[in-house]
Amino acid sequence: MTERVSSLGPDDVLAEGLRRLGGSLAYPTATPVAFAVMRRLEDARAGRSGAIARTLSFPMRLKRTFPVRSWRTVAAGLAAVLVLLAGLLFVSPSARDAIAGWLGLRGVRITVGSEGPPSPRDLSTLQLGELVTLAEARAAVPYRVLTPAGREPDEVYLSHRFAEGQVTLVYRPRVGLPEVRTTGVGMLLTELRGEVDREQLGKYLRTGGTTIRYLTVNGGQGYWIAGAPHLVYYLDPDGRAVADTVRVSGNVLLWEQGGLTLRLESGLTLSQALLVAESVR
Amino acid sequence: MEGRPLEEAELVERAKRGDVGAYEELVRKYQDVAVRTAYVVAGSADAQDAAQEAFVKAYMSLARFRSGASFRPWLLRIVANEAINRRRAARRQANLALQATEGRPPEDAAPSPEVATLALEQQRELLDAVNLLRPEDRLVIAYRFFFDLSEAEMAEALGCARGTVKSRLSRALARLRGAAEASPLAASRPGSREEARRD
């Protein structure tokens, strides 16, 4: 008996070939999709007239650069929420009790609590280190300083609090990038070498006005800390607490990337912060 | 409890009640397979936009989502419809392409140049045949072999009875073989068009 077999081979060979082909295709990245979808849903929820209907007919193009325009959409509302939560924190003992708790990270410790200093509005009180240029910061640390796509930082600070240095990129408030009331800046991106101690993470987490969500950011573990203001204590690479580095933060996206821990503090929504994070190179 | 990943069913129920944050988790969970599905149908030009549109439409259709059902195939059906419509509207060929690392046989530690070349040629031939298929056949093949969907998921995603999945897959593979016979790449390879095998 003679059976004709095409160039694609028997069924099992063809099946294996198709599986390999499926893993070798040049699929477009899905990174911008979630942000674009959530922005449209947020627009619709905020009551911007016909937002969904319009975009269904004329879908917006996905943006891969720094989302300056998109920040404008939530700035006012988010600022109001932060002010309200900050007020609760300092007025209500029950609110203070409710937001006690902490997470432990090997590179970074996040503390949710009420024992904070007055909110600094001057960058010099944030103890970010010495003011340098981006080039100087890059020359001073043994790791590659990453930046979000599309925008150079307004200021760069280098701290030697850690043996391998800590770099903070500062972005001043502008249209579309709301001022975080407690820091007076639009966005801070802090980078240091360290990684998350997952065993400690969430062990002592309690929730009050602060929420913590677990995410995947650029393929690594990430954490979104939002809601009520919280305190942030940095630890050195050996896990020892570094004193007097406390400050009050806006919403924070914390994630690991290439051996670094990055901390993005801003008044952006999660979707917007993720887009910034995903553009970091 | 905050911080603990929610089950998919819980996310869907929350999203149905208007919890946009819960829906965002679903979007992030399935955006890769959504874009890939759209890509298989419509090519790279429309894949991201089609996926985006499908997620918005799915959100607005959540009330019609049957509680307890699997979200992924339900979503993929919307994605595929969106991608097919876009491809038809654009009236253009939506050819798929290999990654820049094309031809590297997976799991092979150090293939010889001859083996690597042969694998690349075979993969190109297969891709050439897939590119000749209509979107519906590409989808069946992609669901089964690219994304490893179960038979039940395929039925839901394709909008057909579970018993018809095998026959649709069989027909799609037959058309793939036919397309390979018509492929210029296959025709250019001596002896590859067909061979006689004695049982």
mmCIF file with all atom_site columns, N, CA and C in Angstrom, chain B residues 81-116:
data_model
loop_
_atom_site.group_PDB
_atom_site.id
_atom_site.type_symbol
_atom_site.label_atom_id
_atom_site.label_alt_id
_atom_site.label_comp_id
_atom_site.label_asym_id
_atom_site.label_entity_id
_atom_site.label_seq_id
_atom_site.pdbx_PDB_ins_code
_atom_site.Cartn_x
_atom_site.Cartn_y
_atom_site.Cartn_z
_atom_site.occupancy
_atom_site.B_iso_or_equiv
_atom_site.pdbx_formal_charge
_atom_site.auth_seq_id
_atom_site.auth_comp_id
_atom_site.auth_asym_id
_atom_site.auth_atom_id
_atom_site.pdbx_PDB_model_num
ATOM 1   N N  . ASN B 1 81  ? -13.065 37.707 16.747 1.00 0.00 ? 81  ASN B N  1
ATOM 2   C CA . ASN B 1 81  ? -14.049 38.410 15.910 1.00 0.00 ? 81  ASN B CA 1
ATOM 3   C C  . ASN B 1 81  ? -13.564 39.804 15.546 1.00 0.00 ? 81  ASN B C  1
ATOM 4   N N  . GLU B 1 82  ? -13.008 40.475 16.540 1.00 0.00 ? 82  GLU B N  1
ATOM 5   C CA . GLU B 1 82  ? -12.504 41.827 16.306 1.00 0.00 ? 82  GLU B CA 1
ATOM 6   C C  . GLU B 1 82  ? -11.372 41.798 15.272 1.00 0.00 ? 82  GLU B C  1
ATOM 7   N N  . ALA B 1 83  ? -10.479 40.841 15.427 1.00 0.00 ? 83  ALA B N  1
ATOM 8   C CA . ALA B 1 83  ? -9.337  40.758 14.514 1.00 0.00 ? 83  ALA B CA 1
ATOM 9   C C  . ALA B 1 83  ? -9.786  40.401 13.095 1.00 0.00 ? 83  ALA B C  1
ATOM 10  N N  . ILE B 1 84  ? -10.733 39.481 12.998 1.00 0.00 ? 84  ILE B N  1
ATOM 11  C CA . ILE B 1 84  ? -11.234 39.098 11.668 1.00 0.00 ? 84  ILE B CA 1
ATOM 12  C C  . ILE B 1 84  ? -11.891 40.300 10.988 1.00 0.00 ? 84  ILE B C  1
ATOM 13  N N  . ASN B 1 85  ? -12.692 41.038 11.736 1.00 0.00 ? 85  ASN B N  1
ATOM 14  C CA . ASN B 1 85  ? -13.338 42.220 11.155 1.00 0.00 ? 85  ASN B CA 1
ATOM 15  C C  . ASN B 1 85  ? -12.312 43.242 10.678 1.00 0.00 ? 85  ASN B C  1
ATOM 16  N N  . ARG B 1 86  ? -11.283 43.435 11.471 1.00 0.00 ? 86  ARG B N  1
ATOM 17  C CA . ARG B 1 86  ? -10.260 44.411 11.084 1.00 0.00 ? 86  ARG B CA 1
ATOM 18  C C  . ARG B 1 86  ? -9.501  43.943 9.844  1.00 0.00 ? 86  ARG B C  1
ATOM 19  N N  . ARG B 1 87  ? -9.229  42.668 9.821  1.00 0.00 ? 87  ARG B N  1
ATOM 20  C CA . ARG B 1 87  ? -8.489  42.164 8.659  1.00 0.00 ? 87  ARG B CA 1
ATOM 21  C C  . ARG B 1 87  ? -9.326  42.336 7.394  1.00 0.00 ? 87  ARG B C  1
ATOM 22  N N  . ARG B 1 88  ? -10.612 42.040 7.491  1.00 0.00 ? 88  ARG B N  1
ATOM 23  C CA . ARG B 1 88  ? -11.475 42.190 6.318  1.00 0.00 ? 88  ARG B CA 1
ATOM 24  C C  . ARG B 1 88  ? -11.589 43.648 5.904  1.00 0.00 ? 88  ARG B C  1
ATOM 25  N N  . ALA B 1 89  ? -11.710 44.518 6.905  1.00 0.00 ? 89  ALA B N  1
ATOM 26  C CA . ALA B 1 89  ? -11.842 45.937 6.595  1.00 0.00 ? 89  ALA B CA 1
ATOM 27  C C  . ALA B 1 89  ? -10.566 46.477 5.945  1.00 0.00 ? 89  ALA B C  1
ATOM 28  N N  . ALA B 1 90  ? -9.432  45.987 6.413  1.00 0.00 ? 90  ALA B N  1
ATOM 29  C CA . ALA B 1 90  ? -8.156  46.493 5.890  1.00 0.00 ? 90  ALA B CA 1
ATOM 30  C C  . ALA B 1 90  ? -7.858  45.930 4.498  1.00 0.00 ? 90  ALA B C  1
ATOM 31  N N  . ARG B 1 91  ? -8.492  44.786 4.178  1.00 0.00 ? 91  ARG B N  1
ATOM 32  C CA . ARG B 1 91  ? -8.284  44.146 2.872  1.00 0.00 ? 91  ARG B CA 1
ATOM 33  C C  . ARG B 1 91  ? -6.795  43.985 2.556  1.00 0.00 ? 91  ARG B C  1
ATOM 34  N N  . ARG B 1 92  ? -6.090  43.514 3.512  1.00 0.00 ? 92  ARG B N  1
ATOM 35  C CA . ARG B 1 92  ? -4.675  43.279 3.227  1.00 0.00 ? 92  ARG B CA 1
ATOM 36  C C  . ARG B 1 92  ? -4.266  41.913 3.770  1.00 0.00 ? 92  ARG B C  1
ATOM 37  N N  . GLN B 1 93  ? -3.215  41.418 3.165  1.00 0.00 ? 93  GLN B N  1
ATOM 38  C CA . GLN B 1 93  ? -2.687  40.134 3.583  1.00 0.00 ? 93  GLN B CA 1
ATOM 39  C C  . GLN B 1 93  ? -2.057  40.301 4.962  1.00 0.00 ? 93  GLN B C  1
ATOM 40  N N  . ALA B 1 94  ? -2.319  39.375 5.842  1.00 0.00 ? 94  ALA B N  1
ATOM 41  C CA . ALA B 1 94  ? -1.766  39.470 7.196  1.00 0.00 ? 94  ALA B CA 1
ATOM 42  C C  . ALA B 1 94  ? -0.790  38.321 7.398  1.00 0.00 ? 94  ALA B C  1
ATOM 43  N N  . ASN B 1 95  ? 0.397   38.501 6.889  1.00 0.00 ? 95  ASN B N  1
ATOM 44  C CA . ASN B 1 95  ? 1.387   37.441 7.002  1.00 0.00 ? 95  ASN B CA 1
ATOM 45  C C  . ASN B 1 95  ? 2.068   37.446 8.356  1.00 0.00 ? 95  ASN B C  1
ATOM 46  N N  . LEU B 1 96  ? 2.255   36.265 8.876  1.00 0.00 ? 96  LEU B N  1
ATOM 47  C CA . LEU B 1 96  ? 2.974   36.131 10.136 1.00 0.00 ? 96  LEU B CA 1
ATOM 48  C C  . LEU B 1 96  ? 4.465   36.047 9.833  1.00 0.00 ? 96  LEU B C  1
ATOM 49  N N  . ALA B 1 97  ? 5.260   36.377 10.829 1.00 0.00 ? 97  ALA B N  1
ATOM 50  C CA . ALA B 1 97  ? 6.714   36.355 10.638 1.00 0.00 ? 97  ALA B CA 1
ATOM 51  C C  . ALA B 1 97  ? 7.375   35.661 11.808 1.00 0.00 ? 97  ALA B C  1
ATOM 52  N N  . LEU B 1 98  ? 8.601   35.221 11.567 1.00 0.00 ? 98  LEU B N  1
ATOM 53  C CA . LEU B 1 98  ? 9.374   34.598 12.638 1.00 0.00 ? 98  LEU B CA 1
ATOM 54  C C  . LEU B 1 98  ? 10.160  35.654 13.398 1.00 0.00 ? 98  LEU B C  1
ATOM 55  N N  . GLN B 1 99  ? 10.509  35.302 14.626 1.00 0.00 ? 99  GLN B N  1
ATOM 56  C CA . GLN B 1 99  ? 11.344  36.196 15.426 1.00 0.00 ? 99  GLN B CA 1
ATOM 57  C C  . GLN B 1 99  ? 12.714  36.350 14.764 1.00 0.00 ? 99  GLN B C  1
ATOM 58  N N  . ALA B 1 100 ? 13.456  37.317 15.270 1.00 0.00 ? 100 ALA B N  1
ATOM 59  C CA . ALA B 1 100 ? 14.803  37.546 14.738 1.00 0.00 ? 100 ALA B CA 1
ATOM 60  C C  . ALA B 1 100 ? 15.693  36.331 14.984 1.00 0.00 ? 100 ALA B C  1
ATOM 61  N N  . THR B 1 101 ? 15.350  35.561 16.015 1.00 0.00 ? 101 THR B N  1
ATOM 62  C CA . THR B 1 101 ? 16.140  34.373 16.349 1.00 0.00 ? 101 THR B CA 1
ATOM 63  C C  . THR B 1 101 ? 15.640  33.160 15.591 1.00 0.00 ? 101 THR B C  1
ATOM 64  N N  . GLU B 1 102 ? 14.935  33.423 14.495 1.00 0.00 ? 102 GLU B N  1
ATOM 65  C CA . GLU B 1 102 ? 14.292  32.347 13.755 1.00 0.00 ? 102 GLU B CA 1
ATOM 66  C C  . GLU B 1 102 ? 15.281  31.249 13.385 1.00 0.00 ? 102 GLU B C  1
ATOM 67  N N  . GLY B 1 103 ? 14.746  30.043 13.363 1.00 0.00 ? 103 GLY B N  1
ATOM 68  C CA . GLY B 1 103 ? 15.540  28.931 12.908 1.00 0.00 ? 103 GLY B CA 1
ATOM 69  C C  . GLY B 1 103 ? 16.332  28.245 13.993 1.00 0.00 ? 103 GLY B C  1
ATOM 70  N N  . ARG B 1 104 ? 16.360  28.831 15.176 1.00 0.00 ? 104 ARG B N  1
ATOM 71  C CA . ARG B 1 104 ? 17.099  28.178 16.248 1.00 0.00 ? 104 ARG B CA 1
ATOM 72  C C  . ARG B 1 104 ? 16.210  27.091 16.842 1.00 0.00 ? 104 ARG B C  1
ATOM 73  N N  . PRO B 1 105 ? 16.572  25.861 16.645 1.00 0.00 ? 105 PRO B N  1
ATOM 74  C CA . PRO B 1 105 ? 15.720  24.799 17.156 1.00 0.00 ? 105 PRO B CA 1
ATOM 75  C C  . PRO B 1 105 ? 15.715  24.846 18.683 1.00 0.00 ? 105 PRO B C  1
ATOM 76  N N  . PRO B 1 106 ? 14.544  24.889 19.301 1.00 0.00 ? 106 PRO B N  1
ATOM 77  C CA . PRO B 1 106 ? 14.495  24.949 20.746 1.00 0.00 ? 106 PRO B CA 1
ATOM 78  C C  . PRO B 1 106 ? 15.086  23.709 21.391 1.00 0.00 ? 106 PRO B C  1
ATOM 79  N N  . GLU B 1 107 ? 15.602  23.897 22.564 1.00 0.00 ? 107 GLU B N  1
ATOM 80  C CA . GLU B 1 107 ? 16.189  22.834 23.386 1.00 0.00 ? 107 GLU B CA 1
ATOM 81  C C  . GLU B 1 107 ? 17.428  22.197 22.756 1.00 0.00 ? 107 GLU B C  1
ATOM 82  N N  . ASP B 1 108 ? 17.828  22.632 21.604 1.00 0.00 ? 108 ASP B N  1
ATOM 83  C CA . ASP B 1 108 ? 19.046  22.066 21.027 1.00 0.00 ? 108 ASP B CA 1
ATOM 84  C C  . ASP B 1 108 ? 20.235  22.862 21.520 1.00 0.00 ? 108 ASP B C  1
ATOM 85  N N  . ALA B 1 109 ? 21.137  22.188 22.204 1.00 0.00 ? 109 ALA B N  1
ATOM 86  C CA . ALA B 1 109 ? 22.245  22.909 22.813 1.00 0.00 ? 109 ALA B CA 1
ATOM 87  C C  . ALA B 1 109 ? 23.151  23.522 21.755 1.00 0.00 ? 109 ALA B C  1
ATOM 88  N N  . ALA B 1 110 ? 23.585  22.718 20.839 1.00 0.00 ? 110 ALA B N  1
ATOM 89  C CA . ALA B 1 110 ? 24.512  23.242 19.827 1.00 0.00 ? 110 ALA B CA 1
ATOM 90  C C  . ALA B 1 110 ? 24.304  22.494 18.521 1.00 0.00 ? 110 ALA B C  1
ATOM 91  N N  . PRO B 1 111 ? 23.256  22.836 17.786 1.00 0.00 ? 111 PRO B N  1
ATOM 92  C CA . PRO B 1 111 ? 23.009  22.122 16.546 1.00 0.00 ? 111 PRO B CA 1
ATOM 93  C C  . PRO B 1 111 ? 24.090  22.450 15.521 1.00 0.00 ? 111 PRO B C  1
ATOM 94  N N  . SER B 1 112 ? 24.346  21.485 14.677 1.00 0.00 ? 112 SER B N  1
ATOM 95  C CA . SER B 1 112 ? 25.323  21.741 13.628 1.00 0.00 ? 112 SER B CA 1
ATOM 96  C C  . SER B 1 112 ? 24.722  22.753 12.656 1.00 0.00 ? 112 SER B C  1
ATOM 97  N N  . PRO B 1 113 ? 25.545  23.437 11.900 1.00 0.00 ? 113 PRO B N  1
ATOM 98  C CA . PRO B 1 113 ? 25.010  24.403 10.929 1.00 0.00 ? 113 PRO B CA 1
ATOM 99  C C  . PRO B 1 113 ? 24.035  23.751 9.960  1.00 0.00 ? 113 PRO B C  1
ATOM 100 N N  . GLU B 1 114 ? 24.330  22.487 9.590  1.00 0.00 ? 114 GLU B N  1
ATOM 101 C CA . GLU B 1 114 ? 23.452  21.802 8.645  1.00 0.00 ? 114 GLU B CA 1
ATOM 102 C C  . GLU B 1 114 ? 22.073  21.566 9.270  1.00 0.00 ? 114 GLU B C  1
ATOM 103 N N  . VAL B 1 115 ? 22.072  21.112 10.524 1.00 0.00 ? 115 VAL B N  1
ATOM 104 C CA . VAL B 1 115 ? 20.804  20.844 11.213 1.00 0.00 ? 115 VAL B CA 1
ATOM 105 C C  . VAL B 1 115 ? 20.021  22.144 11.404 1.00 0.00 ? 115 VAL B C  1
ATOM 106 N N  . ALA B 1 116 ? 20.722  23.195 11.785 1.00 0.00 ? 116 ALA B N  1
ATOM 107 C CA . ALA B 1 116 ? 20.057  24.484 12.012 1.00 0.00 ? 116 ALA B CA 1
ATOM 108 C C  . ALA B 1 116 ? 19.450  25.005 10.710 1.00 0.00 ? 116 ALA B C  1
#
